Amino acid sequence: MPRLVALIFAILALAGAARAAPVDTGHLLAELVPQTQGIQPGGSTHVALRQQIDKGWHTYWRNAGDSGEPTQIAWTLPVGWRAGDFVWKTPERQPYGPLTNYGYSGEVLLPMKITAPADARPGETVTLKAAVGFLVCAEQCIPEDAVLEIALPVVAAAPPADPKWGAPIQAALDAAPKTADLKASFQRTGGRLTLAVAGAPIAGAQASDAYFFPYDSIVVEHSEPQTIERGPQGLTLSIAQGVAFQNPTPPASLAGVLTLDGKAYEITAAEGPAPAGAAGLGPPAARAGDGGVGLGLPLALGFALLGGLILNLMPCVFPVLAMKAASLAGHGHDERAAKSQGLAFLAGVLVSFVALAAALIAVKAAGGAVGWGFQLQSPPVVAALALLMLLVALNLSGVFEVGTSAQGVGSGLAARGGLAGAFFTGVLAVV
């Protein structure tokens, strides 16, 4: 009988690690899943953070790119237990307006190595807890979090793989970027980095989809294209420099992940001459279907015109259009004056937008991650705008009045006659 009881306990211990139910954070399901059905004293296994992300939403890689934040985890472990860092999956590029981010969509497994102390006792079950923070984004970004736990049985013999998650976690470990016998270096020329990589693993690669994902977010301009030149032993990428190279002491090395032909390699490049065979064969042949990816200039201009027409249906634009229409109607008898004022109005619009674009470019060059509407993801900005809208509503309701001189600053400029008035009407339309 004692032997039967011991056998039953052994079977229960190997029946699989107990897991809490997945946690719905709002836009993803999160849980901790095991690679094996237990862990030996002094041994190691992997536990993966599984994310099942809602369609249309995404989370971020260790370097989020132009904006965003990587997934964070903080463990609460028993004495003597240790947890390693994420084994990061190769990210996807996520273009969003002028920004390019790096992250994940759909189902994602991020394994972590768990090590048990040598004095862990077979037969006991240890509960590991972790607090996880996600930034989950679609058109807007929402911080979400979860407290997860997983129970691992401590077993005397080597545990078998978990029947559900053992194979997927092993596949995630196998597919993760790894170091290889590659030589890499970079040079700086005219605001660009020339990253050259060569070695047996990539010799003769087609490399039409080659891309470098840096670990540091400010060493390259993520939104700029990376041009490719093939070589008999590797390839060379031309990449726009990031703000890190504007510092008095620029980086001496580049570290990150090089992807090409469906594989991913961890590389570290020092500044210096390119390795032999990294260039000389010209750009790779275009992949089938690549010709239809871009809009092309005529179609892009057509969509821009359509967007401008739709924008004129916004209620905030109606008063400005009425002002301009009345002004042009007053010059209906003078075709030349009407055309001149129309061009001045156009100049006001274009100069204002160019000024806004220049300001955004300057902020981005200084290291800020900005884009159209990006500030509306900032709680302080949203709170300030909400307060401003309340004050405007109270003002319009007659609770208080702002001085007429302050209200008339913009309209006063726009009401000026001649070309100056038309120009400032265009500026007012943008504002």
PDB file of N, CA, C and O in Angstrom, residues 236-281:
ATOM      1  N   THR A 236      25.555  44.252 -47.540  1.00  0.00           N
ATOM      2  CA  THR A 236      25.802  45.551 -46.929  1.00  0.00           C
ATOM      3  C   THR A 236      24.487  46.327 -46.902  1.00  0.00           C
ATOM      4  O   THR A 236      23.792  46.409 -47.919  1.00  0.00           O
ATOM      5  N   LEU A 237      24.139  46.864 -45.744  1.00  0.00           N
ATOM      6  CA  LEU A 237      22.938  47.679 -45.578  1.00  0.00           C
ATOM      7  C   LEU A 237      23.342  49.138 -45.395  1.00  0.00           C
ATOM      8  O   LEU A 237      24.279  49.443 -44.642  1.00  0.00           O
ATOM      9  N   SER A 238      22.638  50.032 -46.073  1.00  0.00           N
ATOM     10  CA  SER A 238      22.817  51.466 -45.872  1.00  0.00           C
ATOM     11  C   SER A 238      21.631  51.970 -45.066  1.00  0.00           C
ATOM     12  O   SER A 238      20.481  51.857 -45.503  1.00  0.00           O
ATOM     13  N   ILE A 239      21.915  52.522 -43.880  1.00  0.00           N
ATOM     14  CA  ILE A 239      20.872  52.871 -42.916  1.00  0.00           C
ATOM     15  C   ILE A 239      21.087  54.311 -42.456  1.00  0.00           C
ATOM     16  O   ILE A 239      22.225  54.735 -42.209  1.00  0.00           O
ATOM     17  N   ALA A 240      20.007  55.066 -42.322  1.00  0.00           N
ATOM     18  CA  ALA A 240      20.115  56.447 -41.832  1.00  0.00           C
ATOM     19  C   ALA A 240      20.543  56.450 -40.363  1.00  0.00           C
ATOM     20  O   ALA A 240      20.012  55.701 -39.547  1.00  0.00           O
ATOM     21  N   GLN A 241      21.517  57.312 -40.052  1.00  0.00           N
ATOM     22  CA  GLN A 241      22.008  57.404 -38.679  1.00  0.00           C
ATOM     23  C   GLN A 241      20.942  57.963 -37.749  1.00  0.00           C
ATOM     24  O   GLN A 241      20.141  58.813 -38.124  1.00  0.00           O
ATOM     25  N   GLY A 242      20.961  57.500 -36.501  1.00  0.00           N
ATOM     26  CA  GLY A 242      20.091  58.041 -35.472  1.00  0.00           C
ATOM     27  C   GLY A 242      20.786  59.148 -34.692  1.00  0.00           C
ATOM     28  O   GLY A 242      21.950  59.486 -34.922  1.00  0.00           O
ATOM     29  N   VAL A 243      20.056  59.708 -33.719  1.00  0.00           N
ATOM     30  CA  VAL A 243      20.579  60.849 -32.968  1.00  0.00           C
ATOM     31  C   VAL A 243      21.757  60.459 -32.086  1.00  0.00           C
ATOM     32  O   VAL A 243      22.513  61.334 -31.644  1.00  0.00           O
ATOM     33  N   ALA A 244      21.947  59.166 -31.816  1.00  0.00           N
ATOM     34  CA  ALA A 244      23.080  58.755 -30.986  1.00  0.00           C
ATOM     35  C   ALA A 244      24.404  59.168 -31.605  1.00  0.00           C
ATOM     36  O   ALA A 244      25.380  59.423 -30.898  1.00  0.00           O
ATOM     37  N   PHE A 245      24.448  59.267 -32.937  1.00  0.00           N
ATOM     38  CA  PHE A 245      25.702  59.614 -33.619  1.00  0.00           C
ATOM     39  C   PHE A 245      25.913  61.119 -33.714  1.00  0.00           C
ATOM     40  O   PHE A 245      26.891  61.573 -34.295  1.00  0.00           O
ATOM     41  N   GLN A 246      24.997  61.902 -33.141  1.00  0.00           N
ATOM     42  CA  GLN A 246      25.192  63.342 -33.036  1.00  0.00           C
ATOM     43  C   GLN A 246      25.818  63.723 -31.700  1.00  0.00           C
ATOM     44  O   GLN A 246      26.133  64.885 -31.468  1.00  0.00           O
ATOM     45  N   ASN A 247      25.969  62.740 -30.804  1.00  0.00           N
ATOM     46  CA  ASN A 247      26.568  62.995 -29.499  1.00  0.00           C
ATOM     47  C   ASN A 247      28.083  63.185 -29.644  1.00  0.00           C
ATOM     48  O   ASN A 247      28.696  62.689 -30.595  1.00  0.00           O
ATOM     49  N   PRO A 248      28.712  63.879 -28.689  1.00  0.00           N
ATOM     50  CA  PRO A 248      30.176  64.048 -28.748  1.00  0.00           C
ATOM     51  C   PRO A 248      30.919  62.708 -28.739  1.00  0.00           C
ATOM     52  O   PRO A 248      31.992  62.602 -29.321  1.00  0.00           O
ATOM     53  N   THR A 249      30.344  61.716 -28.057  1.00  0.00           N
ATOM     54  CA  THR A 249      30.958  60.377 -28.050  1.00  0.00           C
ATOM     55  C   THR A 249      29.961  59.386 -28.661  1.00  0.00           C
ATOM     56  O   THR A 249      29.159  58.779 -27.943  1.00  0.00           O
ATOM     57  N   PRO A 250      29.977  59.234 -29.986  1.00  0.00           N
ATOM     58  CA  PRO A 250      29.018  58.335 -30.643  1.00  0.00           C
ATOM     59  C   PRO A 250      29.311  56.885 -30.294  1.00  0.00           C
ATOM     60  O   PRO A 250      30.400  56.542 -29.831  1.00  0.00           O
ATOM     61  N   PRO A 251      28.335  55.990 -30.521  1.00  0.00           N
ATOM     62  CA  PRO A 251      28.529  54.568 -30.211  1.00  0.00           C
ATOM     63  C   PRO A 251      29.695  53.973 -30.994  1.00  0.00           C
ATOM     64  O   PRO A 251      29.906  54.296 -32.164  1.00  0.00           O
ATOM     65  N   ALA A 252      30.440  53.101 -30.337  1.00  0.00           N
ATOM     66  CA  ALA A 252      31.561  52.428 -30.996  1.00  0.00           C
ATOM     67  C   ALA A 252      31.136  51.111 -31.620  1.00  0.00           C
ATOM     68  O   ALA A 252      31.917  50.500 -32.360  1.00  0.00           O
ATOM     69  N   SER A 253      29.912  50.667 -31.328  1.00  0.00           N
ATOM     70  CA  SER A 253      29.449  49.400 -31.886  1.00  0.00           C
ATOM     71  C   SER A 253      27.944  49.442 -32.089  1.00  0.00           C
ATOM     72  O   SER A 253      27.233  50.273 -31.497  1.00  0.00           O
ATOM     73  N   LEU A 254      27.459  48.565 -32.941  1.00  0.00           N
ATOM     74  CA  LEU A 254      26.030  48.393 -33.194  1.00  0.00           C
ATOM     75  C   LEU A 254      25.671  46.952 -32.872  1.00  0.00           C
ATOM     76  O   LEU A 254      26.312  46.026 -33.370  1.00  0.00           O
ATOM     77  N   ALA A 255      24.642  46.763 -32.069  1.00  0.00           N
ATOM     78  CA  ALA A 255      24.179  45.415 -31.734  1.00  0.00           C
ATOM     79  C   ALA A 255      22.707  45.311 -32.074  1.00  0.00           C
ATOM     80  O   ALA A 255      21.934  46.268 -31.905  1.00  0.00           O
ATOM     81  N   GLY A 256      22.308  44.157 -32.575  1.00  0.00           N
ATOM     82  CA  GLY A 256      20.915  43.961 -32.920  1.00  0.00           C
ATOM     83  C   GLY A 256      20.700  42.643 -33.625  1.00  0.00           C
ATOM     84  O   GLY A 256      21.500  41.707 -33.507  1.00  0.00           O
ATOM     85  N   VAL A 257      19.592  42.576 -34.359  1.00  0.00           N
ATOM     86  CA  VAL A 257      19.184  41.352 -35.052  1.00  0.00           C
ATOM     87  C   VAL A 257      19.137  41.622 -36.548  1.00  0.00           C
ATOM     88  O   VAL A 257      18.495  42.591 -36.997  1.00  0.00           O
ATOM     89  N   LEU A 258      19.823  40.794 -37.316  1.00  0.00           N
ATOM     90  CA  LEU A 258      19.780  40.848 -38.775  1.00  0.00           C
ATOM     91  C   LEU A 258      18.859  39.738 -39.256  1.00  0.00           C
ATOM     92  O   LEU A 258      19.057  38.564 -38.913  1.00  0.00           O
ATOM     93  N   THR A 259      17.842  40.106 -40.033  1.00  0.00           N
ATOM     94  CA  THR A 259      16.932  39.112 -40.586  1.00  0.00           C
ATOM     95  C   THR A 259      17.089  39.067 -42.103  1.00  0.00           C
ATOM     96  O   THR A 259      17.236  40.102 -42.754  1.00  0.00           O
ATOM     97  N   LEU A 260      17.060  37.871 -42.652  1.00  0.00           N
ATOM     98  CA  LEU A 260      17.060  37.688 -44.102  1.00  0.00           C
ATOM     99  C   LEU A 260      16.692  36.247 -44.417  1.00  0.00           C
ATOM    100  O   LEU A 260      17.022  35.320 -43.669  1.00  0.00           O
ATOM    101  N   ASP A 261      15.970  36.082 -45.525  1.00  0.00           N
ATOM    102  CA  ASP A 261      15.580  34.763 -46.028  1.00  0.00           C
ATOM    103  C   ASP A 261      14.939  33.909 -44.945  1.00  0.00           C
ATOM    104  O   ASP A 261      15.159  32.691 -44.847  1.00  0.00           O
ATOM    105  N   GLY A 262      14.115  34.527 -44.077  1.00  0.00           N
ATOM    106  CA  GLY A 262      13.393  33.781 -43.065  1.00  0.00           C
ATOM    107  C   GLY A 262      14.195  33.397 -41.849  1.00  0.00           C
ATOM    108  O   GLY A 262      13.694  32.658 -40.991  1.00  0.00           O
ATOM    109  N   LYS A 263      15.429  33.862 -41.706  1.00  0.00           N
ATOM    110  CA  LYS A 263      16.259  33.544 -40.553  1.00  0.00           C
ATOM    111  C   LYS A 263      16.678  34.820 -39.849  1.00  0.00           C
ATOM    112  O   LYS A 263      16.608  35.910 -40.418  1.00  0.00           O
ATOM    113  N   ALA A 264      17.089  34.663 -38.585  1.00  0.00           N
ATOM    114  CA  ALA A 264      17.464  35.826 -37.779  1.00  0.00           C
ATOM    115  C   ALA A 264      18.759  35.534 -37.040  1.00  0.00           C
ATOM    116  O   ALA A 264      18.935  34.433 -36.482  1.00  0.00           O
ATOM    117  N   TYR A 265      19.667  36.513 -37.028  1.00  0.00           N
ATOM    118  CA  TYR A 265      20.979  36.357 -36.404  1.00  0.00           C
ATOM    119  C   TYR A 265      21.257  37.550 -35.486  1.00  0.00           C
ATOM    120  O   TYR A 265      20.998  38.697 -35.870  1.00  0.00           O
ATOM    121  N   GLU A 266      21.793  37.274 -34.315  1.00  0.00           N
ATOM    122  CA  GLU A 266      22.284  38.341 -33.454  1.00  0.00           C
ATOM    123  C   GLU A 266      23.675  38.753 -33.922  1.00  0.00           C
ATOM    124  O   GLU A 266      24.546  37.890 -34.107  1.00  0.00           O
ATOM    125  N   ILE A 267      23.875  40.051 -34.121  1.00  0.00           N
ATOM    126  CA  ILE A 267      25.186  40.517 -34.572  1.00  0.00           C
ATOM    127  C   ILE A 267      25.623  41.717 -33.730  1.00  0.00           C
ATOM    128  O   ILE A 267      24.792  42.447 -33.187  1.00  0.00           O
ATOM    129  N   THR A 268      26.917  41.882 -33.636  1.00  0.00           N
ATOM    130  CA  THR A 268      27.519  43.079 -33.034  1.00  0.00           C
ATOM    131  C   THR A 268      28.591  43.568 -33.990  1.00  0.00           C
ATOM    132  O   THR A 268      29.519  42.820 -34.330  1.00  0.00           O
ATOM    133  N   ALA A 269      28.438  44.804 -34.451  1.00  0.00           N
ATOM    134  CA  ALA A 269      29.348  45.368 -35.450  1.00  0.00           C
ATOM    135  C   ALA A 269      30.171  46.475 -34.825  1.00  0.00           C
ATOM    136  O   ALA A 269      29.628  47.376 -34.174  1.00  0.00           O
ATOM    137  N   ALA A 270      31.474  46.412 -35.005  1.00  0.00           N
ATOM    138  CA  ALA A 270      32.374  47.485 -34.574  1.00  0.00           C
ATOM    139  C   ALA A 270      32.643  48.410 -35.753  1.00  0.00           C
ATOM    140  O   ALA A 270      32.549  48.010 -36.915  1.00  0.00           O
ATOM    141  N   GLU A 271      32.973  49.667 -35.457  1.00  0.00           N
ATOM    142  CA  GLU A 271      33.283  50.613 -36.531  1.00  0.00           C
ATOM    143  C   GLU A 271      34.630  50.250 -37.134  1.00  0.00           C
ATOM    144  O   GLU A 271      35.624  50.062 -36.423  1.00  0.00           O
ATOM    145  N   GLY A 272      34.663  50.108 -38.469  1.00  0.00           N
ATOM    146  CA  GLY A 272      35.902  49.743 -39.127  1.00  0.00           C
ATOM    147  C   GLY A 272      35.659  49.277 -40.547  1.00  0.00           C
ATOM    148  O   GLY A 272      34.529  49.346 -41.063  1.00  0.00           O
ATOM    149  N   PRO A 273      36.695  48.801 -41.239  1.00  0.00           N
ATOM    150  CA  PRO A 273      36.560  48.361 -42.633  1.00  0.00           C
ATOM    151  C   PRO A 273      35.582  47.201 -42.771  1.00  0.00           C
ATOM    152  O   PRO A 273      35.432  46.371 -41.865  1.00  0.00           O
ATOM    153  N   ALA A 274      34.934  47.144 -43.937  1.00  0.00           N
ATOM    154  CA  ALA A 274      33.961  46.079 -44.196  1.00  0.00           C
ATOM    155  C   ALA A 274      34.673  44.740 -44.383  1.00  0.00           C
ATOM    156  O   ALA A 274      35.765  44.687 -44.957  1.00  0.00           O
ATOM    157  N   PRO A 275      34.065  43.649 -43.924  1.00  0.00           N
ATOM    158  CA  PRO A 275      34.657  42.329 -44.175  1.00  0.00           C
ATOM    159  C   PRO A 275      34.621  41.991 -45.658  1.00  0.00           C
ATOM    160  O   PRO A 275      33.755  42.481 -46.407  1.00  0.00           O
ATOM    161  N   ALA A 276      35.530  41.157 -46.091  1.00  0.00           N
ATOM    162  CA  ALA A 276      35.619  40.790 -47.509  1.00  0.00           C
ATOM    163  C   ALA A 276      34.355  40.056 -47.945  1.00  0.00           C
ATOM    164  O   ALA A 276      33.799  39.247 -47.214  1.00  0.00           O
ATOM    165  N   GLY A 277      33.906  40.385 -49.164  1.00  0.00           N
ATOM    166  CA  GLY A 277      32.768  39.681 -49.751  1.00  0.00           C
ATOM    167  C   GLY A 277      31.417  40.168 -49.320  1.00  0.00           C
ATOM    168  O   GLY A 277      30.404  39.523 -49.608  1.00  0.00           O
ATOM    169  N   ALA A 278      31.337  41.344 -48.653  1.00  0.00           N
ATOM    170  CA  ALA A 278      30.047  41.850 -48.184  1.00  0.00           C
ATOM    171  C   ALA A 278      29.342  42.729 -49.210  1.00  0.00           C
ATOM    172  O   ALA A 278      28.212  43.168 -48.962  1.00  0.00           O
ATOM    173  N   ALA A 279      29.957  42.999 -50.344  1.00  0.00           N
ATOM    174  CA  ALA A 279      29.340  43.851 -51.361  1.00  0.00           C
ATOM    175  C   ALA A 279      29.906  43.470 -52.720  1.00  0.00           C
ATOM    176  O   ALA A 279      30.754  42.591 -52.848  1.00  0.00           O
ATOM    177  N   GLY A 280      29.376  44.151 -53.763  1.00  0.00           N
ATOM    178  CA  GLY A 280      29.905  43.943 -55.102  1.00  0.00           C
ATOM    179  C   GLY A 280      28.955  43.321 -56.096  1.00  0.00           C
ATOM    180  O   GLY A 280      29.202  43.355 -57.296  1.00  0.00           O
ATOM    181  N   LEU A 281      27.812  42.775 -55.647  1.00  0.00           N
ATOM    182  CA  LEU A 281      26.868  42.125 -56.564  1.00  0.00           C
ATOM    183  C   LEU A 281      25.629  42.962 -56.829  1.00  0.00           C
ATOM    184  O   LEU A 281      24.710  42.502 -57.495  1.00  0.00           O
TER     185      LEU A 281
END
